XYZ file of C-alpha atoms in Angstrom:
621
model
C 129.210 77.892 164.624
C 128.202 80.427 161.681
C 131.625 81.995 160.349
C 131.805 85.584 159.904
C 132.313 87.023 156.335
C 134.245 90.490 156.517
C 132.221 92.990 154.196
C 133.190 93.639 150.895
C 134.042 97.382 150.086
C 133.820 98.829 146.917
C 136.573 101.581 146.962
C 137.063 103.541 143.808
C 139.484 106.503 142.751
C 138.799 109.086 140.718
C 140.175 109.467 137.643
C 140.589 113.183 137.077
C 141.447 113.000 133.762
C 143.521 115.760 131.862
C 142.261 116.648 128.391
C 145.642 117.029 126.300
C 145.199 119.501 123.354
C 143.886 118.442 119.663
C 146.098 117.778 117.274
C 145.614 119.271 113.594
C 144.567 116.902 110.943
C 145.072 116.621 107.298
C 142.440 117.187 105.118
C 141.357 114.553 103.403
C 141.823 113.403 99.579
C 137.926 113.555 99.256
C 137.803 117.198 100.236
C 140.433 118.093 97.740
C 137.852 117.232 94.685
C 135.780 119.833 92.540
C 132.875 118.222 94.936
C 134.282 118.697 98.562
C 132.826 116.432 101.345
C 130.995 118.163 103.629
C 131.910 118.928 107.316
C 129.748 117.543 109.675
C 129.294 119.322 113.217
C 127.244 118.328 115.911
C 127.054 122.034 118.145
C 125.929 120.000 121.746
C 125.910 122.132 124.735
C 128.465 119.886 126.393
C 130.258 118.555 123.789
C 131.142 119.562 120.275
C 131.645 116.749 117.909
C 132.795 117.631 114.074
C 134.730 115.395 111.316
C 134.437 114.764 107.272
C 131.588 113.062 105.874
C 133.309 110.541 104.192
C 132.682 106.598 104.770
C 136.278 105.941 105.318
C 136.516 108.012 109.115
C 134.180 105.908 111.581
C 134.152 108.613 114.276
C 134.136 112.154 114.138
C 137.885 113.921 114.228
C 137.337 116.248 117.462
C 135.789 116.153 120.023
C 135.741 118.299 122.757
C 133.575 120.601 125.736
C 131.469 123.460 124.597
C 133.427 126.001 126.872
C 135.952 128.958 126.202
C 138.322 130.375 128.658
C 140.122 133.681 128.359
C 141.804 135.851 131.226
C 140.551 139.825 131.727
C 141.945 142.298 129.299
C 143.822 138.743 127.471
C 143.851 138.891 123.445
C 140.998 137.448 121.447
C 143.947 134.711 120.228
C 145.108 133.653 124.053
C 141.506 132.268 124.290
C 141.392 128.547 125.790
C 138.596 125.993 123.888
C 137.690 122.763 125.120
C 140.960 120.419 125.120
C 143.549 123.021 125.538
C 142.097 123.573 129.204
C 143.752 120.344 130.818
C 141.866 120.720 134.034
C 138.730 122.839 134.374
C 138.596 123.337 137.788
C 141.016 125.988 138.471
C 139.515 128.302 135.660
C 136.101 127.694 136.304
C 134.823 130.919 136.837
C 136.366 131.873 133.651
C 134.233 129.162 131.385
C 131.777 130.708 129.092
C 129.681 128.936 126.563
C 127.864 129.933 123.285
C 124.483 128.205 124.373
C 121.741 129.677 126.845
C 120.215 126.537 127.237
C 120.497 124.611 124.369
C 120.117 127.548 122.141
C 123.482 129.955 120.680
C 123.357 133.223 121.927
C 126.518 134.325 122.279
C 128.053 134.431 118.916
C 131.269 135.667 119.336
C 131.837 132.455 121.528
C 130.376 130.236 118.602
C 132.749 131.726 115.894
C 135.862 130.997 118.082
C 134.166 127.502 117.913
C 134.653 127.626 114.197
C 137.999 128.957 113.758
C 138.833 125.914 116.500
C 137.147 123.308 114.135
C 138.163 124.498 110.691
C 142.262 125.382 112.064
C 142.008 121.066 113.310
C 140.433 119.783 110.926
C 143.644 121.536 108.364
C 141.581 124.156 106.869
C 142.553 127.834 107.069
C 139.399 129.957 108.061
C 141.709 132.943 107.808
C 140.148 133.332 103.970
C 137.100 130.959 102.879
C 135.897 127.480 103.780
C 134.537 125.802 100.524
C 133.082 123.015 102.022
C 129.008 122.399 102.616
C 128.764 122.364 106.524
C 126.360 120.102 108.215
C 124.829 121.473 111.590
C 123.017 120.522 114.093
C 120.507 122.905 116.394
C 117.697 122.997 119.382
C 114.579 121.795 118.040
C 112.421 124.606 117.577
C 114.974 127.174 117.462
C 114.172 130.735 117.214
C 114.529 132.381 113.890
C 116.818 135.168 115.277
C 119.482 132.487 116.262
C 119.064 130.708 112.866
C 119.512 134.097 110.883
C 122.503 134.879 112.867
C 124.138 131.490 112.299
C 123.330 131.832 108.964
C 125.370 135.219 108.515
C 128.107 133.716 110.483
C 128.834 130.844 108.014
C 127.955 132.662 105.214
C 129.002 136.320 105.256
C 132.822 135.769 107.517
C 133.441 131.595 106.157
C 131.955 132.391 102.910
C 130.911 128.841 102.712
C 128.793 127.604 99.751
C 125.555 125.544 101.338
C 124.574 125.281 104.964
C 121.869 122.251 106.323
C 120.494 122.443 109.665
C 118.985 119.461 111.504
C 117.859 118.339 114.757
C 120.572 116.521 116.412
C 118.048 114.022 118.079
C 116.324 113.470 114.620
C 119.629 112.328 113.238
C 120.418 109.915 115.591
C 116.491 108.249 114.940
C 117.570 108.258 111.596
C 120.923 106.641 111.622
C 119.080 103.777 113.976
C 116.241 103.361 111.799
C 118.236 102.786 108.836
C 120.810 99.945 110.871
C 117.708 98.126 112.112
C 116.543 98.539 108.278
C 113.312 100.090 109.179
C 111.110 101.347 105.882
C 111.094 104.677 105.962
C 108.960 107.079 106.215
C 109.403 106.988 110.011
C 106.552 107.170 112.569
C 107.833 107.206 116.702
C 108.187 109.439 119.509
C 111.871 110.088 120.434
C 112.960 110.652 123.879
C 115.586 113.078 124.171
C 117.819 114.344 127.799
C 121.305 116.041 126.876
C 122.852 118.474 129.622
C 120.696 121.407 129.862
C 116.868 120.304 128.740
C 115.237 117.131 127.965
C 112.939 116.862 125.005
C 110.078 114.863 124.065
C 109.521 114.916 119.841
C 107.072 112.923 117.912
C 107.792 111.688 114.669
C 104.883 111.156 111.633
C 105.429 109.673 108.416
C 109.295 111.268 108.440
C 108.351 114.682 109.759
C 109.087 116.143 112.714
C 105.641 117.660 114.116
C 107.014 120.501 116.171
C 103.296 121.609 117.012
C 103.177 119.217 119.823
C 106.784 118.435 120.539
C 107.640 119.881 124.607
C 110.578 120.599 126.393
C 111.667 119.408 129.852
C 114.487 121.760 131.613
C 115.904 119.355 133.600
C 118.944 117.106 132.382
C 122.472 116.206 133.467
C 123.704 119.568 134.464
C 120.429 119.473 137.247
C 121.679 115.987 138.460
C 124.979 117.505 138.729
C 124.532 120.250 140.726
C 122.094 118.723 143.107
C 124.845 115.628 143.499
C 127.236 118.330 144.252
C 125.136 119.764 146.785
C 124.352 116.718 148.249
C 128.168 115.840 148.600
C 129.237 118.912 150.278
C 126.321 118.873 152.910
C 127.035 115.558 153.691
C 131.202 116.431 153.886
C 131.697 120.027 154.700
C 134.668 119.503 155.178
C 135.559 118.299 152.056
C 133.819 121.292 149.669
C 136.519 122.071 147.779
C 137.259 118.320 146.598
C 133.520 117.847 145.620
C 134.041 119.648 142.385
C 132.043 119.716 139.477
C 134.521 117.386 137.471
C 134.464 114.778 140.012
C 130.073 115.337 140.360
C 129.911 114.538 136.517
C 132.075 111.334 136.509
C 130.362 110.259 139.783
C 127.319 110.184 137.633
C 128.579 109.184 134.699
C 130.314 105.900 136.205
C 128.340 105.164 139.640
C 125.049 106.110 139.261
C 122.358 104.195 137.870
C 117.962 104.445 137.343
C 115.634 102.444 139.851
C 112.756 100.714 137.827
C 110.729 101.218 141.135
C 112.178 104.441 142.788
C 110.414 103.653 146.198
C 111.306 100.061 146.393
C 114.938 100.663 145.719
C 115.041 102.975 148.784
C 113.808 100.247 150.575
C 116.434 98.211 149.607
C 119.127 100.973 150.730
C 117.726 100.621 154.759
C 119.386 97.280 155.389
C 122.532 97.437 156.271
C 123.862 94.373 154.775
C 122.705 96.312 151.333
C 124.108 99.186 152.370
C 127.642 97.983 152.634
C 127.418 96.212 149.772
C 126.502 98.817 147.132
C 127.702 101.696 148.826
C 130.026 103.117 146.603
C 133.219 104.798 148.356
C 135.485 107.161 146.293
C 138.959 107.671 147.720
C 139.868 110.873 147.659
C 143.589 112.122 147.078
C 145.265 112.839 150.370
C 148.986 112.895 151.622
C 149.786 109.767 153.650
C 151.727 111.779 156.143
C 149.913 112.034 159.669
C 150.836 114.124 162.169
C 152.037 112.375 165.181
C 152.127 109.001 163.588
C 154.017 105.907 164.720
C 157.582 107.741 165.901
C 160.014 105.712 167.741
C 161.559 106.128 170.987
C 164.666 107.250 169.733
C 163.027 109.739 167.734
C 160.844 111.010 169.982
C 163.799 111.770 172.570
C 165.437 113.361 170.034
C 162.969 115.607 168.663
C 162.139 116.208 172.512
C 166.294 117.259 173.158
C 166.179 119.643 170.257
C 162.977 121.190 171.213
C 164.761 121.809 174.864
C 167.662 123.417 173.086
C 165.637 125.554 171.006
C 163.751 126.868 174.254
C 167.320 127.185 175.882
C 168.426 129.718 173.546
C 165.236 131.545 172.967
C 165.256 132.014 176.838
C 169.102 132.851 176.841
C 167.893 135.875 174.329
C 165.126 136.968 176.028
C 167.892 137.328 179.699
C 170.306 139.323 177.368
C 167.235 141.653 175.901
C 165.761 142.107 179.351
C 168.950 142.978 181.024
C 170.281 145.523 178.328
C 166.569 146.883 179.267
C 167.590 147.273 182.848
C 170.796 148.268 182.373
C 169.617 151.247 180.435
C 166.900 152.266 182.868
C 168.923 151.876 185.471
C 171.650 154.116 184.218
C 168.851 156.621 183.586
C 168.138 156.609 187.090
C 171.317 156.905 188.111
C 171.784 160.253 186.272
C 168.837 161.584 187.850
C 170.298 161.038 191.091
C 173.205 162.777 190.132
C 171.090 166.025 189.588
C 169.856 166.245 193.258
C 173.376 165.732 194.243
C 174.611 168.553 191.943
C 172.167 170.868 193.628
C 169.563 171.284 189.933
C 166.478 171.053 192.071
C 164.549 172.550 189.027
C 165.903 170.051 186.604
C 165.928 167.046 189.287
C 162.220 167.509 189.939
C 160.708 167.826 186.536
C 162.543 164.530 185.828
C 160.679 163.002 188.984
C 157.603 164.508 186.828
C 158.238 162.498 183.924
C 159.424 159.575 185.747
C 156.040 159.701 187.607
C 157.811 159.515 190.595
C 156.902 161.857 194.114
C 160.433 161.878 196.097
C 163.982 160.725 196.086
C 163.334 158.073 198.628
C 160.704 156.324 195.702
C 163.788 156.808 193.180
C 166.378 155.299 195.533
C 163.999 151.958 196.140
C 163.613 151.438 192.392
C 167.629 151.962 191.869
C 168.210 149.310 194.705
C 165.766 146.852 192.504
C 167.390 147.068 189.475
C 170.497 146.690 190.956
C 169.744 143.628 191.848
C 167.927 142.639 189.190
C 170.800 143.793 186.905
C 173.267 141.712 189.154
C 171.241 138.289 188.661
C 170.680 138.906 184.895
C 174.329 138.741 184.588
C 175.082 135.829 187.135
C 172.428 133.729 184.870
C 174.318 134.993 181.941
C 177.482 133.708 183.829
C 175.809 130.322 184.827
C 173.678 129.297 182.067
C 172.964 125.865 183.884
C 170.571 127.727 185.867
C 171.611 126.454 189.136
C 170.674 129.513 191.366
C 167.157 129.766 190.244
C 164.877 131.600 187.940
C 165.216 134.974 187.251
C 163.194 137.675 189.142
C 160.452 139.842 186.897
C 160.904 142.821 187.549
C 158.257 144.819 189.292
C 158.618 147.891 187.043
C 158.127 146.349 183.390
C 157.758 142.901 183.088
C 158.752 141.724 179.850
C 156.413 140.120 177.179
C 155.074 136.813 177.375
C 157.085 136.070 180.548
C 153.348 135.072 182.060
C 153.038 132.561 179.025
C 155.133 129.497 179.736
C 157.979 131.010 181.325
C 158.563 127.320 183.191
C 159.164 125.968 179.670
C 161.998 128.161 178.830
C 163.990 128.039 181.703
C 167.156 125.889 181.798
C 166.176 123.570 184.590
C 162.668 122.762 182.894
C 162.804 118.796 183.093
C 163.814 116.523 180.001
C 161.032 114.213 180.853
C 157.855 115.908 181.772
C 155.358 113.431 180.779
C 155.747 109.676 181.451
C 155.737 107.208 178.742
C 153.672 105.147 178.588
C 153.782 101.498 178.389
C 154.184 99.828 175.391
C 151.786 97.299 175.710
C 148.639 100.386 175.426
C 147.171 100.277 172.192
C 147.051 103.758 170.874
C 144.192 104.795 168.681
C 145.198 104.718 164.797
C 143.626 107.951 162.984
C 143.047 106.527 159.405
C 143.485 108.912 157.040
C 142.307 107.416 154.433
C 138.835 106.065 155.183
C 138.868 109.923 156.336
C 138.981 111.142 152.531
C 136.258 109.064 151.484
C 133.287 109.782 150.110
C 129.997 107.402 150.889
C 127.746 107.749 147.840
C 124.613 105.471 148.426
C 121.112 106.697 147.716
C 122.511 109.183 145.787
C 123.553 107.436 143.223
C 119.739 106.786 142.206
C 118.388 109.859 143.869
C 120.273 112.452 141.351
C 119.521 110.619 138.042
C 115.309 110.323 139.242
C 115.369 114.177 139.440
C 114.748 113.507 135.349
C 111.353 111.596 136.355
C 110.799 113.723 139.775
C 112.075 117.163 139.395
C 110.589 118.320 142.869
C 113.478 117.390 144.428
C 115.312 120.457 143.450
C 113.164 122.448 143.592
C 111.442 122.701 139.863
C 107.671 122.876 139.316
C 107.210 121.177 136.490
C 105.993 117.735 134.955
C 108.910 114.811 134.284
C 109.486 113.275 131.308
C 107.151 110.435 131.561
C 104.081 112.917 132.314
C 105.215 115.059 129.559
C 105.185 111.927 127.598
C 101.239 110.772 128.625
C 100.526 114.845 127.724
C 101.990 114.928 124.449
C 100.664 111.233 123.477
C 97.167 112.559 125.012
C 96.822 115.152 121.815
C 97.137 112.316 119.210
C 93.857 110.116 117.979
C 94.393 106.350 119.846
C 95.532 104.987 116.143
C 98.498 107.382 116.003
C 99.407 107.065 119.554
C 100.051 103.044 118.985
C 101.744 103.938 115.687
C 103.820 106.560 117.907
C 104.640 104.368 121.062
C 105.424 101.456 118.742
C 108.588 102.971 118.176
C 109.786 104.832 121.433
C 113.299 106.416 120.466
C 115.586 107.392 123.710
C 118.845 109.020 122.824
C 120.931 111.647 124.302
C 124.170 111.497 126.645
C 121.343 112.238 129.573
C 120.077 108.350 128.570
C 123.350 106.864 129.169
C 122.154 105.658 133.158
C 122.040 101.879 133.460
C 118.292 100.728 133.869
C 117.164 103.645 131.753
C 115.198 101.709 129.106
C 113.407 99.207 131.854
C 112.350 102.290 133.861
C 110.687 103.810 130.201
C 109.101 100.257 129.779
C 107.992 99.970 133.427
C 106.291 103.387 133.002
C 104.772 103.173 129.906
C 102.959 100.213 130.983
C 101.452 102.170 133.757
C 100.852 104.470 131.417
C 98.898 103.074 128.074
C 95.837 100.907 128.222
C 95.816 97.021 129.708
C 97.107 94.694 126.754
C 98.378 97.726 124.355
C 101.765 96.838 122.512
C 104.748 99.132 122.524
C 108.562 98.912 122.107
C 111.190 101.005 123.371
C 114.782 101.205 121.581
C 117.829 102.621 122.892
C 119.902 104.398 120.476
C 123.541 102.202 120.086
C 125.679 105.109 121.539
C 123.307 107.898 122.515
C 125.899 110.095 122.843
C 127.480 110.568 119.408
C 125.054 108.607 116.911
C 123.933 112.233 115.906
C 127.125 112.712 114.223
C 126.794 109.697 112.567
C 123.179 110.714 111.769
C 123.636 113.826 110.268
C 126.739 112.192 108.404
C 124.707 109.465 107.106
C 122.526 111.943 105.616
C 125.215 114.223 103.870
C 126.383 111.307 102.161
C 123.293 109.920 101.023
C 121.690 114.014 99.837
C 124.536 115.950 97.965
C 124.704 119.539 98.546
C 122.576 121.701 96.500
C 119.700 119.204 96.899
C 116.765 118.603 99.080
C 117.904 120.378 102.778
C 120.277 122.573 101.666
C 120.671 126.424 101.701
C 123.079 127.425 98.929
C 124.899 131.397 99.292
C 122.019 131.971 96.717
C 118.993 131.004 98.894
C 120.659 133.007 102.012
C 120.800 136.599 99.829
C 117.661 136.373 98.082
C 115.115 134.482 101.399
C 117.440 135.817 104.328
C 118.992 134.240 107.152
C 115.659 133.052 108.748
C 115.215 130.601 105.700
C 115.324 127.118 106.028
C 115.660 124.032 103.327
C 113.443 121.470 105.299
C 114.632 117.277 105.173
C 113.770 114.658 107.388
C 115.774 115.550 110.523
C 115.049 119.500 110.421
C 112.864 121.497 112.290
C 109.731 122.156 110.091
C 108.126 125.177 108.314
C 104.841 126.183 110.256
C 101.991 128.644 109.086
C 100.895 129.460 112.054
C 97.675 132.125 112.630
C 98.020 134.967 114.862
C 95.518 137.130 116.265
C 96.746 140.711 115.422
C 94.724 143.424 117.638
C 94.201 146.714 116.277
C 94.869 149.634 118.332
C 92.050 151.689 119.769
C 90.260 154.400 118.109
C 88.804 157.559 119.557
C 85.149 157.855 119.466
C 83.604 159.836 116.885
C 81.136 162.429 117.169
C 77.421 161.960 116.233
C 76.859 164.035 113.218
C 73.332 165.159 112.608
C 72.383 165.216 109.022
C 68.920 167.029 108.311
C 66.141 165.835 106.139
C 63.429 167.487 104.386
C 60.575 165.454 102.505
C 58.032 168.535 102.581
C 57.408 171.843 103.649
C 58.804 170.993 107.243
C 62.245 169.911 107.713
C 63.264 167.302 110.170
C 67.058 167.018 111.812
C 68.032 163.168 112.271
C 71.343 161.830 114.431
C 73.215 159.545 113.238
C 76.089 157.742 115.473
C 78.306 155.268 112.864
C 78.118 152.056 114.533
C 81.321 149.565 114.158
C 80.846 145.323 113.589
C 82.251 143.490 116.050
C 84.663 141.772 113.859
C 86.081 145.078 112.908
C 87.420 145.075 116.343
C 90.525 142.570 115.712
C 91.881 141.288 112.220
C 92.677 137.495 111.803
C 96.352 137.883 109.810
C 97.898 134.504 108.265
C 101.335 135.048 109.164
C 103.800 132.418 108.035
C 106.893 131.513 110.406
C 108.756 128.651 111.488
C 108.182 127.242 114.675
C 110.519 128.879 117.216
């Protein structure tokens, strides 16, 4: 006889972590010299990361979310950044960030960054910062946002050389140089952070921005659509399926199919089904509502129920018969003006009585005389032993229709039976209740980054971005390129990410063709330690640097180009002149003799008059 295994559940809690506020450092004894070390900050859209380029720290000092929070009409110094908001779910429709995108906009935002960054890190941004900074921004980014930066740093920190860099570039260069790899650097890097994915090749060191494309779908996409998944599937658990709780489901449970289809195919058998199914326990209060209550208990809470509904009832008699008592003395004293002869008087209170004769008021001073006796015998006799009391026909009292029965003294202790104790009464669990099944969705969010019809975007994933951009390379440089496939970004960070690049790029590049695909060693933050590898190894005032000098005399759209920076790019643009009215014919005349002869002439303009080709030198944006 085949035993029977129980399933095994995979219950998990969420961790709702609190942030706890950043403390502020020390500067450092290398910062203190006539040649400062730099400070290296990596500007992410989700996260900021910054810290001293010095070989002694191993990870950066802060690090924290890319979000402000400030109440209406608050001061500019009550603001809330990253860490000092210990949960971000109450104040969520507060949040603002500095990036559109992955591209600074809102500058105000990004200088409250700074003062955060410089006031931890022990410098005072109330005067100067004399420090080189080291910064990382979007590839491609638009020469209005650079020239703002620029004036930010330079004109309110007054700091003394600036170097901008991709923050994707620096992380293939800090993994290049641990694997030893001879520069210069030929590959294709593979980039997903939260708001856009990118897809930038790399030839012989330089970043060739001419064919490098961007994909706007990354982790804040997955995000939402888990969310929205999660609350259609509970509605009646929206407000727990926060955004907080969407993020670590994704960043702990979910994971990349190598074959999408063939995974969901997996997901139909049951026995699969119970056994990846991932179920997060919600928090809940372990009190239920008529739970497991003894006998005793039950007859007690049953006694003091009856006594409540004794008194309320034995309030309700006193109310009703002061009522009577008053109406009936009301009555009375119209009586008394028929008998003291004011027929004038008597009638008009008939009138307002609504009454026709004395014989009507006489029958409705005979019922409340009676119903005025028995309000006080009750009152007398609160055991109730000559019955209920009679409504009275003229204004029955509120709510005596609703459950009268229950609030009279006789109603019976015991009006349902118990029943036996050997019934098995149906156990509500509360707990299985607050649970959340996530089971295709744990692959079906993170694929949105190769399918992004799902939610609704019409445009090409990253993989057929990836067969367009290799497509506009000769076949030489597209081995050189794929030979070296770079993926890196806190997007990358899915289990089974690197198999599902492989898997594709087979399918992708010719039968037999060689490629390699490297994951960087912590996607997340080897930018920072990119772009701090580099400070150390280029001094400031050298190659990729933009000294106070450089800023007055070139402007803030200037930019010192290295190996991980966006590139300069004459590009030509097609200027078109404006149009012209039409001239008049002029008629010029001409005499060669004795007769004179009168000639048009109607100036006829080249075609290549009609637009002028302009060189016009910019930086890719």
């Amino acid at each position: 006889m085949a035993s029977k295994h129980e399933p095994v559940y995979q219950i998990f809690s969420f961790q709702d972590c609190k942030c706890s506020p950043d403390p502020i450092y020390e500067v450092p004894a290398q910062s203190l010299t006539p040649t400062p070390a730099p400070i290296v900050i990596d500007n992410g859209s989700f996260q900021t990361r910054a810290g001293w380029a010095v070989e002694e720290l191993e990870s950066p000092r802060l690090l924290f979310k890319s979000v402000t929070a400030r109440s209406r009409g608050a001061a500019r110094s009550e603001t809330q950044i990253g860490n000092d908001i210990p949960n971000l779910e109450p104040l969520r429709w507060l949040l603002k960030s500095q990036f559109d995108r992955n591209v600074v906009v809102n500058f105000e935002i990004q200088e409250l960054m700074f003062d955060h960054v410089f006031t931890h890190l022990g410098l005072g941004s109330e005067g100067s910062v004399t420090q080189p900074i080291v910064l990382t921004e979007a590839p491609c980014n638009p020469l209005h946002c650079r020239q703002m930066m620029s004036e930010l740093l330079f004109e309110c920190y007054q700091v003394p050389y600036v170097s901008y860099g991709v923050d994707s570039l620096y992380s293939f260069y800090h993994n290049n140089t641990k694997i030893s790899l001879q520069p210069p650097h030929t590959g294709i890097v593979l980039s997903s952070g939260y708001h856009c994915s990118h897809i930038l090749p790399v030839i012989n060191g330089r970043f060739d921005a001419v064919n490098c494309k961007r994909v706007n779908v990354a982790g804040s996409q997955s995000a939402s659509y888990l969310q929205r998944l999660l609350q259609l599937k509970y509605p009646g658990h929206l407000a727990a399926v926060t955004l907080s709780r969407v993020e670590e489901l994704l960043h702990e449970h979910s994971y990349i199919a190598a074959d999408y289809h063939e995974e969901l195919e997996k997901w139909r058998s049951p026995e699969f089904y119970e056994r990846e199914v991932h179920r997060m326990q919600l928090p809940f209060s372990g009190k239920v509502p008529g739970g497991c209550v003894s006998v005793e208990e039950r007859h007690e809470r049953r006694a003091q129920q009856l006594r409540r509904l004794q008194e309320i009832n034995a309030r309700r008699r006193e109310e009703k018969l002061l009522q009577d008592q008053e109406r009936l003395d009301r009555l009375i004293g119209v009586q008394e003006l028929l008998e003291d002869g004011l027929l004038d008087h008597f009638h008009k209170s008939l009138v307002e009585l609504n009454m026709d004769s004395a014989e009507e008021l006489q029958s409705y001073i005979n019922k409340l005389q009676v119903a005025v006796e028995q309000g006080r015998h009750k009152l007398l006799h609160s055991d109730g032993a000559e019955g209920k009391t009679e409504v009275s026909e003229l204004e029955p009292t509120i709510d005596e229709g609703d459950g009268v029965a229950l609030m009279d003294p006789d109603f019976p202790e015991e009006t349902l039976p118990e029943k036996p104790a050997h019934v098995v009464q149906p156990v509500f669990n509360m707990a299985e209740y607050h649970q959340l099944f996530v089971g295709t969705e744990r692959l079906r969010c993170p694929e949105i980054l190769f399918q992004p019809s799902p939610t609704g975007e019409e445009q090409m994933g990253l993989m057929e971005t990836l067969q367009y951009v290799l497509a506009r390379y000769t076949p030489e440089q597209q081995d050189a390129l794929v030979s070296n496939v770079f993926l890196t970004g806190g997007n990358m960070l899915y289990p089974g990410m690197k198999e599902r690049v492989e898997r594709e790029l087979l399918a992708m590049r010719p039968f037999q063709s060689h490629f390699k695909v490297t994951m960087a060693s912590q996607p997340a933050l080897d930018s920072w330690y990119g772009a701090r590898d580099w400070a150390l190894e280029h001094p400031a005032g050298g190659e990729g640097w933009i000294s106070r000098q450089d800023y007055e005399e070139k402007g803030g759209e200037y930019l010192s180009e290295h190996c991980a920076s966006n590139p300069f790019i004459p590009m030509k643009l097609v200027k078109p002149l404006p149009a012209r009215p039409a001239e008049p014919s002029v008629t010029m005349p001409t005499s060669t003799g004795p007769t004179a002869a009168v000639t048009t002439v109607t100036p006829a303009l080249p075609a290549s008059c009609s637009a002028v080709a302009a060189d016009v030198s910019m930086v890719a944006s």
